[in-house]
Amino acid sequence: MTEMISIEQLELKISDIKSQLEKEEGLSKADLQIKYLGKKGLFNELAKIIAKVNYQDKKSAGQMLNELKNFLNETIEKMELQKTKVKWIDLTQPGIKPKVGHMHPVSQAMEEITRIFERIGFTRARYQEIDWDWYVFESLNMPKSHPARDEWETFFIDAPTDKKLGKIVLTTHTSNGQVREMERLNSKAPIRMINIGRCYRRQQDTTHTQMFHQFEGLVIDKGINIQHLKGTLDYFAQEFYGPGTKSRIRPFHFQFTEPSLEVDFSCHICNGTGFLDNEVKKSQDQRNKCKFCKSGWHEVGGAGMVHPNVLKAGGFNPEVYTGFAFGWGVERTYTLKEGLNIDDIRLLYSGDLKFLEQF
Ligand code: PHE
């Protein structure tokens, strides 16, 4: 007796063939037709089975086979259609934009600062980030063991010391460029330097990174006075933060300047008023305070007239020449401009594209 086949077994075989077709890749339409519907194709092989189906099931088996044939025909057509869809190109469609990066925001700020000072005759300089104690401290009127040095939390390099120049340190400020620039120009005036570089201090928290950037201005010539300094600060404030921004100077102390000053810029969000409304008659408590500055001003850095001892260290006669200097952090200057209250300044150096792509 020939082996009989149940309807369930037939169903299984049919669904095997269907899923096999659905998984096909790479065969052309013609090949698929031969493989599934050809004379010796899978359909015809299966159709022979009908002989083994019980008499009473033959009708439904026939219907199932018919249905399978339709499925194979339709699916092969559909697959072909999909292939041609992918190949079809709309030449009028705009292309896919390649990802374009941009300069790091701190680099952008350094470029802008450089351009602003170049316009008034400053020359961009960049001095070493690893320098002798002499340039970082001693020539700046800070003799060894002077307490003023404590302010700069210094990294010292474990290396032999030089008799005159002392230890090697990671530069704590860009002021090391002052005497270096005087030496580069063989102590000849005029000097108009803008030195931008990396600095290092032993401090790290949400408002400080161990590595940061400063820019340092130095001007030396005959007859330079504090008005030139103030004019330069005002010029920078307007160019960098926009028209109407003012600078303010307050007395301070640095060993390498005399007199020494701290520099503030008026807040460009509230126009230096400290308030976001114009209701001057109201009491201060009732007014809408500027949360960005709280006072109308932002403290940015230090400045002053170059100390005679520094001029001497650079080979200038302080009886004949005077100068001014200023210096402060690029990161802070930049975040103020953008109106950014960055909770954690370390984000700037995290390499996190989600953050950096915003600028
Ligand atoms: N070097 C000082 C600092 O790092 C800033 C400064 C520069 C002050 C030039 C006066 C003149 O704080």
Coordinates of C-alpha atoms and ligand atoms in Angstrom, one line a residue:
M1 CA 0.0 0.0 0.0
T2 CA 1.3 3.4 -0.9
E3 CA 2.0 5.7 2.0
M4 CA -0.9 8.2 2.5
I5 CA -0.5 12.0 3.2
S6 CA -2.7 13.9 5.5
I7 CA -4.0 17.4 4.9
E8 CA -1.9 18.6 7.9
Q9 CA 1.3 17.2 6.3
L10 CA 0.4 18.9 3.0
E11 CA -0.1 22.2 4.9
L12 CA 3.4 21.9 6.4
K13 CA 5.0 21.3 3.1
I14 CA 3.2 24.3 1.5
S15 CA 4.3 26.7 4.2
D16 CA 7.9 25.4 3.9
I17 CA 7.9 26.3 0.2
K18 CA 6.3 29.7 1.0
S19 CA 8.8 30.7 3.6
Q20 CA 11.7 29.4 1.4
L21 CA 10.6 31.8 -1.4
E22 CA 10.3 34.7 1.0
K23 CA 13.9 34.3 2.1
E24 CA 15.2 34.2 -1.5
E25 CA 17.9 36.8 -2.3
G26 CA 20.0 37.3 -5.4
L27 CA 18.0 35.1 -7.9
S28 CA 16.5 36.8 -10.9
K29 CA 12.8 36.7 -11.6
A30 CA 13.3 34.1 -14.4
D31 CA 15.4 31.9 -12.1
L32 CA 12.8 32.1 -9.4
Q33 CA 10.1 31.1 -11.9
I34 CA 12.1 28.1 -12.9
K35 CA 12.9 27.0 -9.4
Y36 CA 9.4 27.3 -8.1
L37 CA 7.0 27.1 -11.0
G38 CA 9.1 25.4 -13.7
K39 CA 8.4 21.9 -15.1
K40 CA 10.6 20.3 -12.5
G41 CA 10.1 23.1 -10.0
L42 CA 9.1 22.8 -6.3
F43 CA 5.4 23.3 -7.1
N44 CA 5.1 20.5 -9.6
E45 CA 7.1 18.2 -7.3
L46 CA 4.6 18.9 -4.5
A47 CA 1.6 18.6 -6.8
K48 CA 2.4 15.0 -7.4
I49 CA 1.6 14.4 -3.8
I50 CA -2.1 14.7 -4.6
A51 CA -2.1 11.1 -5.6
K52 CA -1.3 10.2 -2.0
V53 CA -4.1 12.2 -0.5
N54 CA -7.2 10.5 0.8
Y55 CA -10.1 10.5 -1.7
Q56 CA -12.3 12.7 0.6
D57 CA -9.5 15.3 1.1
K58 CA -8.5 15.6 -2.6
K59 CA -10.8 18.6 -3.2
S60 CA -9.4 20.7 -0.4
A61 CA -5.8 19.6 -1.3
G62 CA -6.4 20.8 -4.8
Q63 CA -7.6 24.2 -3.5
M64 CA -4.6 24.5 -1.3
L65 CA -2.3 23.8 -4.2
N66 CA -4.1 26.3 -6.3
E67 CA -3.7 28.9 -3.6
L68 CA 0.0 28.0 -3.4
K69 CA 0.4 28.6 -7.1
N70 CA -1.2 32.0 -6.9
F71 CA 1.0 32.9 -3.9
L72 CA 4.2 31.9 -5.8
N73 CA 3.2 33.9 -8.9
E74 CA 2.3 37.0 -6.9
T75 CA 5.3 36.9 -4.6
I76 CA 7.7 36.6 -7.4
E77 CA 6.1 39.6 -9.1
K78 CA 6.2 41.6 -5.9
M79 CA 9.9 40.8 -5.3
E80 CA 10.7 41.9 -8.8
L81 CA 8.9 45.2 -8.2
Q82 CA 10.8 45.9 -5.0
K83 CA 14.1 45.3 -6.7
T84 CA 13.3 47.8 -9.4
K85 CA 12.1 50.3 -6.8
V86 CA 15.5 50.4 -5.1
K87 CA 17.3 50.8 -8.4
W88 CA 15.1 53.8 -9.4
I89 CA 16.9 57.1 -8.8
D90 CA 15.3 60.5 -8.7
L91 CA 18.1 62.7 -10.1
T92 CA 16.3 65.9 -9.0
Q93 CA 16.4 64.9 -5.3
P94 CA 19.0 66.8 -3.2
G95 CA 22.0 64.6 -2.2
I96 CA 22.8 63.4 1.3
K97 CA 24.9 66.1 3.0
P98 CA 28.2 64.8 4.2
K99 CA 28.8 65.6 7.9
V100 CA 30.9 68.6 8.2
G101 CA 32.7 69.3 11.5
H102 CA 33.8 72.7 12.8
M103 CA 36.4 74.2 15.0
H104 CA 36.2 73.6 18.7
P105 CA 34.4 76.5 20.4
V106 CA 37.6 77.5 22.3
S107 CA 39.6 77.5 19.0
Q108 CA 36.9 79.6 17.5
A109 CA 37.2 82.1 20.3
M110 CA 41.0 82.2 20.0
E111 CA 40.7 82.9 16.3
E112 CA 38.3 85.7 17.0
I113 CA 40.4 87.2 19.7
T114 CA 43.5 87.1 17.5
R115 CA 41.6 88.9 14.6
I116 CA 40.3 91.6 17.0
F117 CA 43.8 92.4 18.3
E118 CA 45.4 92.1 14.9
R119 CA 43.2 94.9 13.6
I120 CA 44.8 97.3 16.1
G121 CA 48.3 96.3 15.3
F122 CA 49.0 93.5 17.8
T123 CA 51.1 90.5 16.7
R124 CA 50.0 87.0 17.7
A125 CA 52.5 85.1 19.7
R126 CA 52.6 81.7 21.2
Y127 CA 55.2 80.8 23.8
Q128 CA 56.1 77.5 25.4
E129 CA 53.7 75.8 27.7
I130 CA 56.6 74.2 29.6
D131 CA 58.9 77.0 30.7
W132 CA 61.5 78.0 33.2
D133 CA 60.5 79.3 36.6
W134 CA 62.4 82.5 35.6
Y135 CA 59.9 83.4 32.8
V136 CA 56.8 82.3 34.7
F137 CA 57.6 83.9 38.1
E138 CA 61.0 85.3 38.8
S139 CA 61.3 87.8 35.9
L140 CA 57.8 88.9 36.8
N141 CA 59.0 90.3 40.1
M142 CA 58.2 87.2 42.0
P143 CA 61.5 86.1 43.6
K144 CA 61.9 82.5 44.8
S145 CA 59.7 81.8 47.9
H146 CA 57.7 85.0 47.4
P147 CA 54.2 84.3 48.8
A148 CA 52.5 85.8 45.7
R149 CA 53.5 82.6 43.9
D150 CA 51.0 80.6 46.0
E151 CA 48.1 82.0 43.9
W152 CA 49.3 80.0 40.9
E153 CA 48.9 76.3 41.9
T154 CA 51.9 75.2 39.9
F155 CA 52.8 71.8 38.4
F156 CA 56.6 71.4 38.6
I157 CA 58.5 69.2 36.2
D158 CA 60.9 66.7 37.8
A159 CA 64.0 67.8 35.9
P160 CA 67.4 69.3 36.6
T161 CA 67.3 73.0 37.6
D162 CA 69.2 75.7 35.9
K163 CA 71.3 78.1 38.0
K164 CA 69.7 81.3 36.7
L165 CA 66.4 80.0 35.2
G166 CA 65.5 77.7 38.1
K167 CA 63.0 74.8 37.8
I168 CA 60.9 73.8 34.9
V169 CA 57.1 74.3 35.3
L170 CA 53.9 73.9 33.3
T171 CA 53.0 77.6 32.6
T172 CA 50.4 78.8 35.1
H173 CA 49.6 81.9 33.0
T174 CA 50.5 83.4 29.6
S175 CA 52.5 86.1 31.4
N176 CA 55.6 84.0 30.7
G177 CA 55.3 85.5 27.2
Q178 CA 56.0 89.0 28.5
V179 CA 59.8 88.8 29.0
R180 CA 60.1 86.3 26.2
E181 CA 58.6 88.8 23.7
M182 CA 60.9 91.5 25.0
E183 CA 63.9 89.2 24.4
R184 CA 62.6 88.1 21.0
L185 CA 62.6 91.8 19.9
N186 CA 66.0 92.5 21.4
S187 CA 64.4 94.9 23.9
K188 CA 63.3 97.2 21.1
A189 CA 60.0 99.1 21.2
P190 CA 57.3 99.1 20.1
I191 CA 55.9 95.8 21.4
R192 CA 52.3 94.9 20.7
M193 CA 51.8 91.3 21.5
I194 CA 48.8 89.1 21.9
N195 CA 50.0 85.8 23.3
I196 CA 47.4 83.0 23.4
G197 CA 48.3 79.6 24.9
R198 CA 47.6 76.8 27.2
C199 CA 48.0 77.1 31.0
Y200 CA 48.0 74.6 33.7
R201 CA 47.0 74.8 37.4
R202 CA 46.6 72.2 40.0
Q203 CA 42.8 72.7 40.4
Q204 CA 39.9 70.8 39.0
D205 CA 36.2 71.3 39.7
T206 CA 33.1 72.4 38.0
T207 CA 34.5 75.9 37.3
H208 CA 38.2 75.0 36.7
T209 CA 40.0 72.6 34.4
Q210 CA 43.7 71.7 35.0
M211 CA 44.4 72.8 31.5
F212 CA 42.8 76.0 30.2
H213 CA 43.7 78.9 27.8
Q214 CA 44.7 82.4 28.5
F215 CA 45.4 85.4 26.3
E216 CA 47.8 88.0 27.2
G217 CA 48.3 91.5 25.8
L218 CA 51.5 93.4 26.2
V219 CA 52.2 96.9 24.9
I220 CA 55.5 98.7 25.5
D221 CA 56.6 102.0 24.0
K222 CA 57.5 105.5 25.1
G223 CA 54.6 107.4 26.6
I224 CA 52.2 104.4 27.1
N225 CA 49.8 105.1 30.0
I226 CA 46.7 103.7 31.6
Q227 CA 44.4 105.4 29.2
H228 CA 45.8 103.3 26.4
L229 CA 45.0 100.3 28.4
K230 CA 41.5 101.4 29.2
G231 CA 40.9 102.2 25.5
T232 CA 42.2 98.8 24.4
L233 CA 39.9 97.1 26.9
D234 CA 36.9 99.1 25.7
Y235 CA 37.7 98.3 22.1
F236 CA 37.9 94.6 22.9
A237 CA 34.7 94.7 24.8
Q238 CA 32.8 96.2 21.9
E239 CA 34.4 94.0 19.3
F240 CA 33.9 90.7 21.1
Y241 CA 30.7 91.3 23.0
G242 CA 29.0 93.8 20.8
P243 CA 28.5 97.6 20.6
G244 CA 27.7 99.3 23.8
T245 CA 29.7 96.8 26.0
K246 CA 31.9 98.7 28.4
S247 CA 34.9 97.8 30.5
R248 CA 35.5 98.7 34.1
I249 CA 38.7 98.6 36.1
R250 CA 39.1 98.1 39.8
P251 CA 42.3 98.3 41.9
F252 CA 44.0 95.0 42.6
H253 CA 47.4 93.6 43.2
F254 CA 49.8 91.7 41.0
Q255 CA 53.6 91.5 41.5
F256 CA 54.3 92.2 37.8
T257 CA 52.1 95.3 37.3
E258 CA 51.9 98.6 39.1
P259 CA 49.2 99.8 39.5
S260 CA 47.3 96.5 39.1
L261 CA 43.7 96.2 38.1
E262 CA 40.9 93.8 37.8
V263 CA 38.9 94.1 34.7
D264 CA 35.1 93.7 34.4
F265 CA 32.9 93.8 31.3
S266 CA 29.3 95.1 31.4
C267 CA 26.8 92.3 30.9
H268 CA 25.5 92.3 27.4
I269 CA 22.3 90.5 28.3
C270 CA 21.0 93.3 30.6
N271 CA 23.1 96.1 29.1
G272 CA 25.1 96.4 32.3
T273 CA 22.0 97.4 34.4
G274 CA 21.6 94.1 36.3
F275 CA 17.9 94.0 35.5
L276 CA 15.9 92.6 32.6
D277 CA 13.1 95.2 32.9
N278 CA 13.2 99.0 32.6
E279 CA 11.1 99.7 35.6
V280 CA 13.6 102.0 37.3
K281 CA 11.1 103.4 39.7
K282 CA 10.3 100.0 41.3
S283 CA 12.3 98.9 44.3
Q284 CA 15.2 96.5 43.4
D285 CA 13.5 93.5 45.1
Q286 CA 10.5 93.9 42.8
R287 CA 12.5 94.1 39.6
N288 CA 13.4 91.3 37.3
K289 CA 17.1 90.7 38.1
C290 CA 19.5 89.5 35.4
K291 CA 20.4 85.9 36.5
F292 CA 23.4 85.8 34.2
C293 CA 25.5 88.6 35.9
K294 CA 23.4 89.5 39.0
S295 CA 25.2 92.9 39.1
G296 CA 25.5 94.2 35.6
W297 CA 29.1 93.3 35.4
H298 CA 31.3 90.2 34.8
E299 CA 34.8 89.9 36.2
V300 CA 37.1 88.6 33.6
G301 CA 40.7 89.0 34.5
G302 CA 43.7 91.1 35.5
A303 CA 45.6 94.0 34.0
G304 CA 48.0 96.8 34.9
M305 CA 51.0 98.9 34.0
V306 CA 54.1 96.8 33.5
H307 CA 56.2 96.9 36.7
P308 CA 59.6 98.6 36.3
N309 CA 61.3 95.4 37.5
V310 CA 59.7 93.4 34.7
L311 CA 60.8 96.0 32.1
K312 CA 64.3 95.7 33.5
A313 CA 64.2 91.9 33.3
G314 CA 63.3 92.3 29.6
G315 CA 66.1 94.8 29.0
F316 CA 64.0 98.0 28.9
N317 CA 64.9 101.1 30.7
P318 CA 61.8 101.9 32.9
E319 CA 62.8 105.6 32.9
V320 CA 62.2 105.8 29.2
Y321 CA 59.7 103.1 28.4
T322 CA 56.3 102.2 29.9
G323 CA 53.8 99.6 29.1
F324 CA 50.6 97.8 30.0
A325 CA 49.6 94.2 30.2
F326 CA 46.4 92.3 30.6
G327 CA 45.6 88.6 30.7
W328 CA 42.6 86.3 31.3
G329 CA 41.0 83.0 30.4
V330 CA 39.7 82.2 26.9
E331 CA 37.1 79.8 28.3
R332 CA 35.5 82.3 30.6
T333 CA 35.6 85.1 28.0
Y334 CA 33.9 82.8 25.5
T335 CA 31.1 81.4 27.7
L336 CA 30.2 84.9 28.8
K337 CA 29.8 85.9 25.2
E338 CA 27.5 83.0 24.4
G339 CA 25.5 83.8 27.5
L340 CA 26.3 80.3 28.7
N341 CA 25.9 79.3 32.3
I342 CA 27.7 76.0 31.8
D343 CA 27.2 74.0 35.0
D344 CA 30.4 72.2 34.5
I345 CA 33.2 73.8 32.5
R346 CA 34.8 70.4 32.0
L347 CA 32.1 69.7 29.4
L348 CA 34.1 71.9 27.0
Y349 CA 36.9 69.3 27.1
S350 CA 34.7 66.2 27.3
G351 CA 34.8 65.6 23.6
D352 CA 31.0 65.1 23.8
L353 CA 29.7 65.9 20.3
K354 CA 26.2 66.3 21.5
F355 CA 27.5 69.3 23.5
L356 CA 30.0 70.6 21.0
E357 CA 27.8 70.5 17.9
Q358 CA 25.7 73.3 19.4
F359 CA 28.4 75.8 18.7
Ligands
PHE1 N1 48.7 86.5 34.7 C1 47.6 87.0 35.5 C2 46.8 85.8 36.0 O1 47.0 84.8 35.5 C3 46.8 88.0 34.8 C4 47.5 89.3 34.4 C5 48.2 89.4 33.2 C6 47.5 90.4 35.2 C7 48.8 90.6 32.8 C8 48.2 91.5 34.9 C9 48.8 91.6 33.7 O2 45.9 86.0 36.8

